[in-house]
Each structure stands twice: as C-alpha cells, then as structure tokens.
Amino acid sequence: MNAPISVHADLKIVEISAFPVSFPVPPGQRVTLGIGTAVKRDAVVVRVKTAGGLVGWGEAHHGRAHTAVAKLIETTLSQLVVGMDACDTVGVWSAIYKRQLGSHGMGAGTCLAMSGIDLALWDIRGKATGLPLYKLLGGSRKGIPAYAGGVSLGYQAPETLVEEIRPHLDAGYKAVKLRVGDSPARDLERIAAVRDSFGDDLAILTDANTGYSVADARAVMPGMDELGVGWLEEPFPAHDHRSYREAKAFGRTPLAAGENHYTRFEFNRVIEDGAITILQPDLSKTGGLTEALRIAAMASAWKLPVHPHSSMTGLNHAASIHFLAAIDNGGYFEGDISKDNKFRDQLVNTPYSVDAHGMVWPPERPGLGLEVNEEFLRKHPPIDGPGYI
C-alpha cells in the first residue's frame, strides 16, 4: 500500500544556483559527426532550494556556451523567480516568458536556462508529494522502447561501426541511430553494412546533425528508403523550413527534428508546415517539462509521435523517461551509449538501464528519482573553448 501523500510545508523558492561543468574527451574516444569532432563534454546543472529545505535538480543544455547560460540563470532569471512557489511551474514559466523570453530575452539562451529551472521545480514537486514524476504527471510505470544514441556511432569504416554496435544489441537495444552527413555515398555504405550485418529486425535511425545540403538529401533519401531507415534527423538547420519542405518529396523516409526548436510557438510552425513528422523536443532546451507537455499535447492533436532528444546528463535522461511514460504519443527514449560519459555515470546515480527487450523504465523514487553528487560539480569546472572542432 502506498504511503499517504503529503505536501511539504514551505515551497517558496529561496535560491537558484547554476553549475557549468566540463570534462575532456580523450583522443581515442572522440566521435566525428555533422557538427565536427567532439573534444569535450559540457553541461549546466541547476539547483533550486526551497524555504522548507527541499532541493530540486535540473539540466539546462549548455548551448555550446555553458558559462554564459549559467550566468544568465544566476544573474537574471533567478531574480525573476526567487520568492515564487516551487509548485507553480506554469506561473514561473509565464513570469520568465513575460519579462525575458517574449521580448528582448536572448531567444534560445533563455529557453536553455529556463529549462533547467523548470526541471528542478518538477523534481521538487515530486519530492513534495512523495511521487515519482511519471505518476505526478498522470502516467503509469511501463517500458519505454530505447534506441542506442548519444554522441556515438559516428563517421568511421563500416566494419568498425558494426563492431561498435554489436555489444549494444547484445545488451538489449533493438534500435540504433547512426550519424550521417559525411557524404551520401559513405553514409549509405555504412547504413548498408549495418543492415547486412544485423538484418531487417534492427530499427536503423539516422541523424545528419544539419550536415546535408538539399542536393545531399536528394541523393541519399532514395537509398535510405531501400534500406528501411526509420527517420532522417536534422538534415538542415532548424530555421531552414524551405529545405525541409523540399526534402519531404525526395523519398518515403520521415524527416525528424525538434531538438533545436524552442517552445510550442516554434513547434506550431513545424507541425503546420507538415514536412517534419517526427518531433524531438529536448526537455533541457525547449522550455523544460512544462513546455514539452504542451508540445506533446499539440502534436497529439495532429497524431504525431514525440521522441524527445536527450541531453548530456542523467538528469535529462530520467526526466525524458518520466515524460514518455506520461504522454499518449510518446515514442523512443534516446539511450546514451557515449563512451565514458561522466555526466551519466558519475554526476548522478544510474538514471536508467536497458532490459533484454530494449526497454527502459521510469525511476520509482520521488521526483526525478536521482541523487546528485555535488562533489562532482566542484571537481569538474568549466573548460573554455568549442566542444566540437
């Protein structure tokens, strides 16, 4: 029998802190993809404290400007939010929108920053009620299909790509996401090698990380159709609506995007354009869980699936699983198979594991269900410079 739900006495927000953190990627573990070669990993971890002593944690995506995003949280957004009720996630979101995002608000920078605050508030709401987040959101404990993704499976010889994939399938994954955007010919060669090695039962997804031209997309999509690719993600930058509309006619492979689209207002145009039919909001980028729920509801009205993009840390991973367990049009969880991701393995306790059927399950502890290692934050100060070269 479940323990009775009790709301914590004083949920007034009294402090918001942001921690930009980094660690280098050793040369032997670097992955090359459409936006360059990953040389370090960055994140912004957000902590919100209440007057009653509850603490919530969230992730604001670094936006390749992790120190700037953290500074925005601590110097501007915190002043708009401190003193408000931590359970008033809609009110906090609206306050930031009205006073910052909706006018001269730095656009994407504010979305990244407010996302971390919003996730931390939802963590507090769960802890205040004693409920795991998926239950608080009206969901049920169920398995969520996962694909092997993250910063991995990049440009390399087909035979080494196949060998990189093999242990993840042995671990339970039934779907993988390959990095494309190298060249249409080399991309199709790698996809074909994976299909030939593992057969038609493996779901193969692809992500160009904005690396294609329109001509590249025209050249590659018929081959993707033949190889049964599940989607082509971000062939173009998020703002390039015209190219997406053109590419829709190049083949049957669905176009996917959304990790770099911010708030329901940008997703509204994406949905109405009709070119992108796989929606991928990132809870650490698009305005937090509060806004992702609105995007999912809007997509549901158009019968479109939501496959959230997962960010750097286990905080986002856990939030994404709770989110998927609570919406009616949820799809894949993006499992992070990046090598030695300290934000997944050391910053928090284990955020998820993949079972033999390729499923992940939402954590059962209250809130996000994770504990944050604050010593990790002190030991991994921000590293300046670009994350991809």
JSON list of C-alpha atoms in Angstrom, two decimals, residues 248-369:
[
{"chain": "A", "resi": 248, "resn": "LYS", "atom": "CA", "xyz": [9.81, 15.83, -47.96]},
{"chain": "A", "resi": 249, "resn": "ALA", "atom": "CA", "xyz": [9.31, 14.96, -51.64]},
{"chain": "A", "resi": 250, "resn": "PHE", "atom": "CA", "xyz": [12.68, 13.19, -52.03]},
{"chain": "A", "resi": 251, "resn": "GLY", "atom": "CA", "xyz": [11.58, 9.87, -50.54]},
{"chain": "A", "resi": 252, "resn": "ARG", "atom": "CA", "xyz": [9.45, 8.00, -48.02]},
{"chain": "A", "resi": 253, "resn": "THR", "atom": "CA", "xyz": [11.87, 8.23, -45.07]},
{"chain": "A", "resi": 254, "resn": "PRO", "atom": "CA", "xyz": [10.27, 10.54, -42.48]},
{"chain": "A", "resi": 255, "resn": "LEU", "atom": "CA", "xyz": [12.07, 13.75, -41.57]},
{"chain": "A", "resi": 256, "resn": "ALA", "atom": "CA", "xyz": [12.75, 14.30, -37.87]},
{"chain": "A", "resi": 257, "resn": "ALA", "atom": "CA", "xyz": [13.73, 17.44, -35.95]},
{"chain": "A", "resi": 258, "resn": "GLY", "atom": "CA", "xyz": [12.99, 19.39, -32.81]},
{"chain": "A", "resi": 259, "resn": "GLU", "atom": "CA", "xyz": [16.00, 19.37, -30.51]},
{"chain": "A", "resi": 260, "resn": "ASN", "atom": "CA", "xyz": [16.82, 22.87, -31.79]},
{"chain": "A", "resi": 261, "resn": "HIS", "atom": "CA", "xyz": [13.27, 24.14, -31.95]},
{"chain": "A", "resi": 262, "resn": "TYR", "atom": "CA", "xyz": [12.28, 26.16, -28.91]},
{"chain": "A", "resi": 263, "resn": "THR", "atom": "CA", "xyz": [8.88, 26.40, -27.22]},
{"chain": "A", "resi": 264, "resn": "ARG", "atom": "CA", "xyz": [5.46, 25.46, -28.55]},
{"chain": "A", "resi": 265, "resn": "PHE", "atom": "CA", "xyz": [5.49, 28.56, -30.71]},
{"chain": "A", "resi": 266, "resn": "GLU", "atom": "CA", "xyz": [8.26, 27.20, -32.96]},
{"chain": "A", "resi": 267, "resn": "PHE", "atom": "CA", "xyz": [6.76, 23.70, -32.94]},
{"chain": "A", "resi": 268, "resn": "ASN", "atom": "CA", "xyz": [3.45, 25.18, -34.05]},
{"chain": "A", "resi": 269, "resn": "ARG", "atom": "CA", "xyz": [5.02, 26.21, -37.35]},
{"chain": "A", "resi": 270, "resn": "VAL", "atom": "CA", "xyz": [6.85, 22.89, -37.72]},
{"chain": "A", "resi": 271, "resn": "ILE", "atom": "CA", "xyz": [3.60, 20.98, -37.31]},
{"chain": "A", "resi": 272, "resn": "GLU", "atom": "CA", "xyz": [1.60, 23.21, -39.64]},
{"chain": "A", "resi": 273, "resn": "ASP", "atom": "CA", "xyz": [4.30, 23.05, -42.36]},
{"chain": "A", "resi": 274, "resn": "GLY", "atom": "CA", "xyz": [3.83, 19.27, -42.40]},
{"chain": "A", "resi": 275, "resn": "ALA", "atom": "CA", "xyz": [7.34, 18.41, -43.60]},
{"chain": "A", "resi": 276, "resn": "ILE", "atom": "CA", "xyz": [8.73, 17.18, -40.26]},
{"chain": "A", "resi": 277, "resn": "THR", "atom": "CA", "xyz": [6.61, 14.35, -38.87]},
{"chain": "A", "resi": 278, "resn": "ILE", "atom": "CA", "xyz": [8.93, 13.02, -36.14]},
{"chain": "A", "resi": 279, "resn": "LEU", "atom": "CA", "xyz": [9.07, 15.58, -33.32]},
{"chain": "A", "resi": 280, "resn": "GLN", "atom": "CA", "xyz": [12.06, 15.64, -30.96]},
{"chain": "A", "resi": 281, "resn": "PRO", "atom": "CA", "xyz": [11.83, 18.34, -28.28]},
{"chain": "A", "resi": 282, "resn": "ASP", "atom": "CA", "xyz": [14.63, 18.33, -25.72]},
{"chain": "A", "resi": 283, "resn": "LEU", "atom": "CA", "xyz": [13.47, 18.90, -22.14]},
{"chain": "A", "resi": 284, "resn": "SER", "atom": "CA", "xyz": [16.72, 20.76, -21.38]},
{"chain": "A", "resi": 285, "resn": "LYS", "atom": "CA", "xyz": [16.33, 23.11, -24.33]},
{"chain": "A", "resi": 286, "resn": "THR", "atom": "CA", "xyz": [12.75, 23.75, -25.40]},
{"chain": "A", "resi": 287, "resn": "GLY", "atom": "CA", "xyz": [11.50, 25.32, -22.17]},
{"chain": "A", "resi": 288, "resn": "GLY", "atom": "CA", "xyz": [11.54, 22.40, -19.76]},
{"chain": "A", "resi": 289, "resn": "LEU", "atom": "CA", "xyz": [8.99, 19.74, -18.94]},
{"chain": "A", "resi": 290, "resn": "THR", "atom": "CA", "xyz": [6.21, 22.30, -18.62]},
{"chain": "A", "resi": 291, "resn": "GLU", "atom": "CA", "xyz": [6.62, 23.31, -22.24]},
{"chain": "A", "resi": 292, "resn": "ALA", "atom": "CA", "xyz": [7.36, 19.81, -23.53]},
{"chain": "A", "resi": 293, "resn": "LEU", "atom": "CA", "xyz": [3.99, 18.66, -22.18]},
{"chain": "A", "resi": 294, "resn": "ARG", "atom": "CA", "xyz": [2.29, 21.43, -24.18]},
{"chain": "A", "resi": 295, "resn": "ILE", "atom": "CA", "xyz": [4.22, 20.45, -27.31]},
{"chain": "A", "resi": 296, "resn": "ALA", "atom": "CA", "xyz": [3.26, 16.79, -26.86]},
{"chain": "A", "resi": 297, "resn": "ALA", "atom": "CA", "xyz": [-0.41, 17.69, -26.43]},
{"chain": "A", "resi": 298, "resn": "MET", "atom": "CA", "xyz": [-0.33, 19.84, -29.56]},
{"chain": "A", "resi": 299, "resn": "ALA", "atom": "CA", "xyz": [1.38, 17.03, -31.51]},
{"chain": "A", "resi": 300, "resn": "SER", "atom": "CA", "xyz": [-1.18, 14.53, -30.27]},
{"chain": "A", "resi": 301, "resn": "ALA", "atom": "CA", "xyz": [-3.95, 16.56, -31.87]},
{"chain": "A", "resi": 302, "resn": "TRP", "atom": "CA", "xyz": [-2.13, 16.09, -35.20]},
{"chain": "A", "resi": 303, "resn": "LYS", "atom": "CA", "xyz": [-1.47, 12.38, -34.49]},
{"chain": "A", "resi": 304, "resn": "LEU", "atom": "CA", "xyz": [2.29, 12.97, -34.50]},
{"chain": "A", "resi": 305, "resn": "PRO", "atom": "CA", "xyz": [4.73, 10.99, -32.31]},
{"chain": "A", "resi": 306, "resn": "VAL", "atom": "CA", "xyz": [7.18, 12.59, -29.88]},
{"chain": "A", "resi": 307, "resn": "HIS", "atom": "CA", "xyz": [10.66, 11.10, -29.50]},
{"chain": "A", "resi": 308, "resn": "PRO", "atom": "CA", "xyz": [12.49, 13.51, -27.15]},
{"chain": "A", "resi": 309, "resn": "HIS", "atom": "CA", "xyz": [16.14, 14.28, -27.76]},
{"chain": "A", "resi": 310, "resn": "SER", "atom": "CA", "xyz": [18.22, 13.50, -24.67]},
{"chain": "A", "resi": 311, "resn": "SER", "atom": "CA", "xyz": [20.94, 15.85, -23.50]},
{"chain": "A", "resi": 312, "resn": "MET", "atom": "CA", "xyz": [24.19, 15.43, -21.65]},
{"chain": "A", "resi": 313, "resn": "THR", "atom": "CA", "xyz": [23.31, 14.37, -18.11]},
{"chain": "A", "resi": 314, "resn": "GLY", "atom": "CA", "xyz": [21.39, 11.66, -16.33]},
{"chain": "A", "resi": 315, "resn": "LEU", "atom": "CA", "xyz": [19.01, 14.36, -15.08]},
{"chain": "A", "resi": 316, "resn": "ASN", "atom": "CA", "xyz": [17.69, 14.86, -18.60]},
{"chain": "A", "resi": 317, "resn": "HIS", "atom": "CA", "xyz": [17.66, 11.13, -19.25]},
{"chain": "A", "resi": 318, "resn": "ALA", "atom": "CA", "xyz": [15.47, 10.41, -16.23]},
{"chain": "A", "resi": 319, "resn": "ALA", "atom": "CA", "xyz": [13.16, 13.37, -16.97]},
{"chain": "A", "resi": 320, "resn": "SER", "atom": "CA", "xyz": [12.72, 12.18, -20.56]},
{"chain": "A", "resi": 321, "resn": "ILE", "atom": "CA", "xyz": [11.71, 8.69, -19.44]},
{"chain": "A", "resi": 322, "resn": "HIS", "atom": "CA", "xyz": [9.16, 10.07, -16.94]},
{"chain": "A", "resi": 323, "resn": "PHE", "atom": "CA", "xyz": [7.82, 12.32, -19.72]},
{"chain": "A", "resi": 324, "resn": "LEU", "atom": "CA", "xyz": [7.48, 9.43, -22.18]},
{"chain": "A", "resi": 325, "resn": "ALA", "atom": "CA", "xyz": [5.64, 7.35, -19.57]},
{"chain": "A", "resi": 326, "resn": "ALA", "atom": "CA", "xyz": [3.08, 10.12, -19.13]},
{"chain": "A", "resi": 327, "resn": "ILE", "atom": "CA", "xyz": [2.11, 11.16, -22.69]},
{"chain": "A", "resi": 328, "resn": "ASP", "atom": "CA", "xyz": [-0.11, 9.32, -25.13]},
{"chain": "A", "resi": 329, "resn": "ASN", "atom": "CA", "xyz": [2.06, 9.84, -28.22]},
{"chain": "A", "resi": 330, "resn": "GLY", "atom": "CA", "xyz": [5.48, 9.01, -26.84]},
{"chain": "A", "resi": 331, "resn": "GLY", "atom": "CA", "xyz": [7.99, 7.08, -28.92]},
{"chain": "A", "resi": 332, "resn": "TYR", "atom": "CA", "xyz": [11.63, 6.17, -28.37]},
{"chain": "A", "resi": 333, "resn": "PHE", "atom": "CA", "xyz": [13.88, 7.16, -25.50]},
{"chain": "A", "resi": 334, "resn": "GLU", "atom": "CA", "xyz": [17.34, 8.14, -26.72]},
{"chain": "A", "resi": 335, "resn": "GLY", "atom": "CA", "xyz": [19.72, 5.91, -24.78]},
{"chain": "A", "resi": 336, "resn": "ASP", "atom": "CA", "xyz": [23.17, 7.41, -24.35]},
{"chain": "A", "resi": 337, "resn": "ILE", "atom": "CA", "xyz": [25.86, 4.92, -25.36]},
{"chain": "A", "resi": 338, "resn": "SER", "atom": "CA", "xyz": [28.61, 7.54, -25.41]},
{"chain": "A", "resi": 339, "resn": "LYS", "atom": "CA", "xyz": [31.85, 6.16, -24.05]},
{"chain": "A", "resi": 340, "resn": "ASP", "atom": "CA", "xyz": [32.74, 7.28, -20.52]},
{"chain": "A", "resi": 341, "resn": "ASN", "atom": "CA", "xyz": [30.03, 9.93, -20.16]},
{"chain": "A", "resi": 342, "resn": "LYS", "atom": "CA", "xyz": [30.78, 11.19, -16.66]},
{"chain": "A", "resi": 343, "resn": "PHE", "atom": "CA", "xyz": [27.53, 13.19, -16.62]},
{"chain": "A", "resi": 344, "resn": "ARG", "atom": "CA", "xyz": [25.64, 9.92, -16.93]},
{"chain": "A", "resi": 345, "resn": "ASP", "atom": "CA", "xyz": [27.87, 7.71, -14.79]},
{"chain": "A", "resi": 346, "resn": "GLN", "atom": "CA", "xyz": [29.33, 9.93, -12.02]},
{"chain": "A", "resi": 347, "resn": "LEU", "atom": "CA", "xyz": [27.20, 13.06, -11.66]},
{"chain": "A", "resi": 348, "resn": "VAL", "atom": "CA", "xyz": [24.12, 11.06, -10.62]},
{"chain": "A", "resi": 349, "resn": "ASN", "atom": "CA", "xyz": [23.20, 7.53, -9.65]},
{"chain": "A", "resi": 350, "resn": "THR", "atom": "CA", "xyz": [22.18, 5.27, -12.53]},
{"chain": "A", "resi": 351, "resn": "PRO", "atom": "CA", "xyz": [19.36, 7.06, -14.41]},
{"chain": "A", "resi": 352, "resn": "TYR", "atom": "CA", "xyz": [18.22, 4.00, -16.39]},
{"chain": "A", "resi": 353, "resn": "SER", "atom": "CA", "xyz": [19.19, 0.61, -17.74]},
{"chain": "A", "resi": 354, "resn": "VAL", "atom": "CA", "xyz": [18.05, -1.22, -20.85]},
{"chain": "A", "resi": 355, "resn": "ASP", "atom": "CA", "xyz": [16.35, -4.58, -20.38]},
{"chain": "A", "resi": 356, "resn": "ALA", "atom": "CA", "xyz": [16.55, -7.62, -22.65]},
{"chain": "A", "resi": 357, "resn": "HIS", "atom": "CA", "xyz": [13.60, -6.32, -24.68]},
{"chain": "A", "resi": 358, "resn": "GLY", "atom": "CA", "xyz": [15.21, -2.97, -25.42]},
{"chain": "A", "resi": 359, "resn": "MET", "atom": "CA", "xyz": [13.07, -1.12, -22.87]},
{"chain": "A", "resi": 360, "resn": "VAL", "atom": "CA", "xyz": [13.85, 1.42, -20.16]},
{"chain": "A", "resi": 361, "resn": "TRP", "atom": "CA", "xyz": [11.66, 2.04, -17.11]},
{"chain": "A", "resi": 362, "resn": "PRO", "atom": "CA", "xyz": [10.99, 5.24, -15.15]},
{"chain": "A", "resi": 363, "resn": "PRO", "atom": "CA", "xyz": [12.69, 5.57, -11.74]},
{"chain": "A", "resi": 364, "resn": "GLU", "atom": "CA", "xyz": [10.47, 4.87, -8.74]},
{"chain": "A", "resi": 365, "resn": "ARG", "atom": "CA", "xyz": [11.87, 7.31, -6.19]},
{"chain": "A", "resi": 366, "resn": "PRO", "atom": "CA", "xyz": [10.16, 10.71, -5.72]},
{"chain": "A", "resi": 367, "resn": "GLY", "atom": "CA", "xyz": [10.75, 13.45, -8.26]},
{"chain": "A", "resi": 368, "resn": "LEU", "atom": "CA", "xyz": [13.30, 12.63, -10.94]},
{"chain": "A", "resi": 369, "resn": "GLY", "atom": "CA", "xyz": [14.44, 9.78, -8.71]}
]
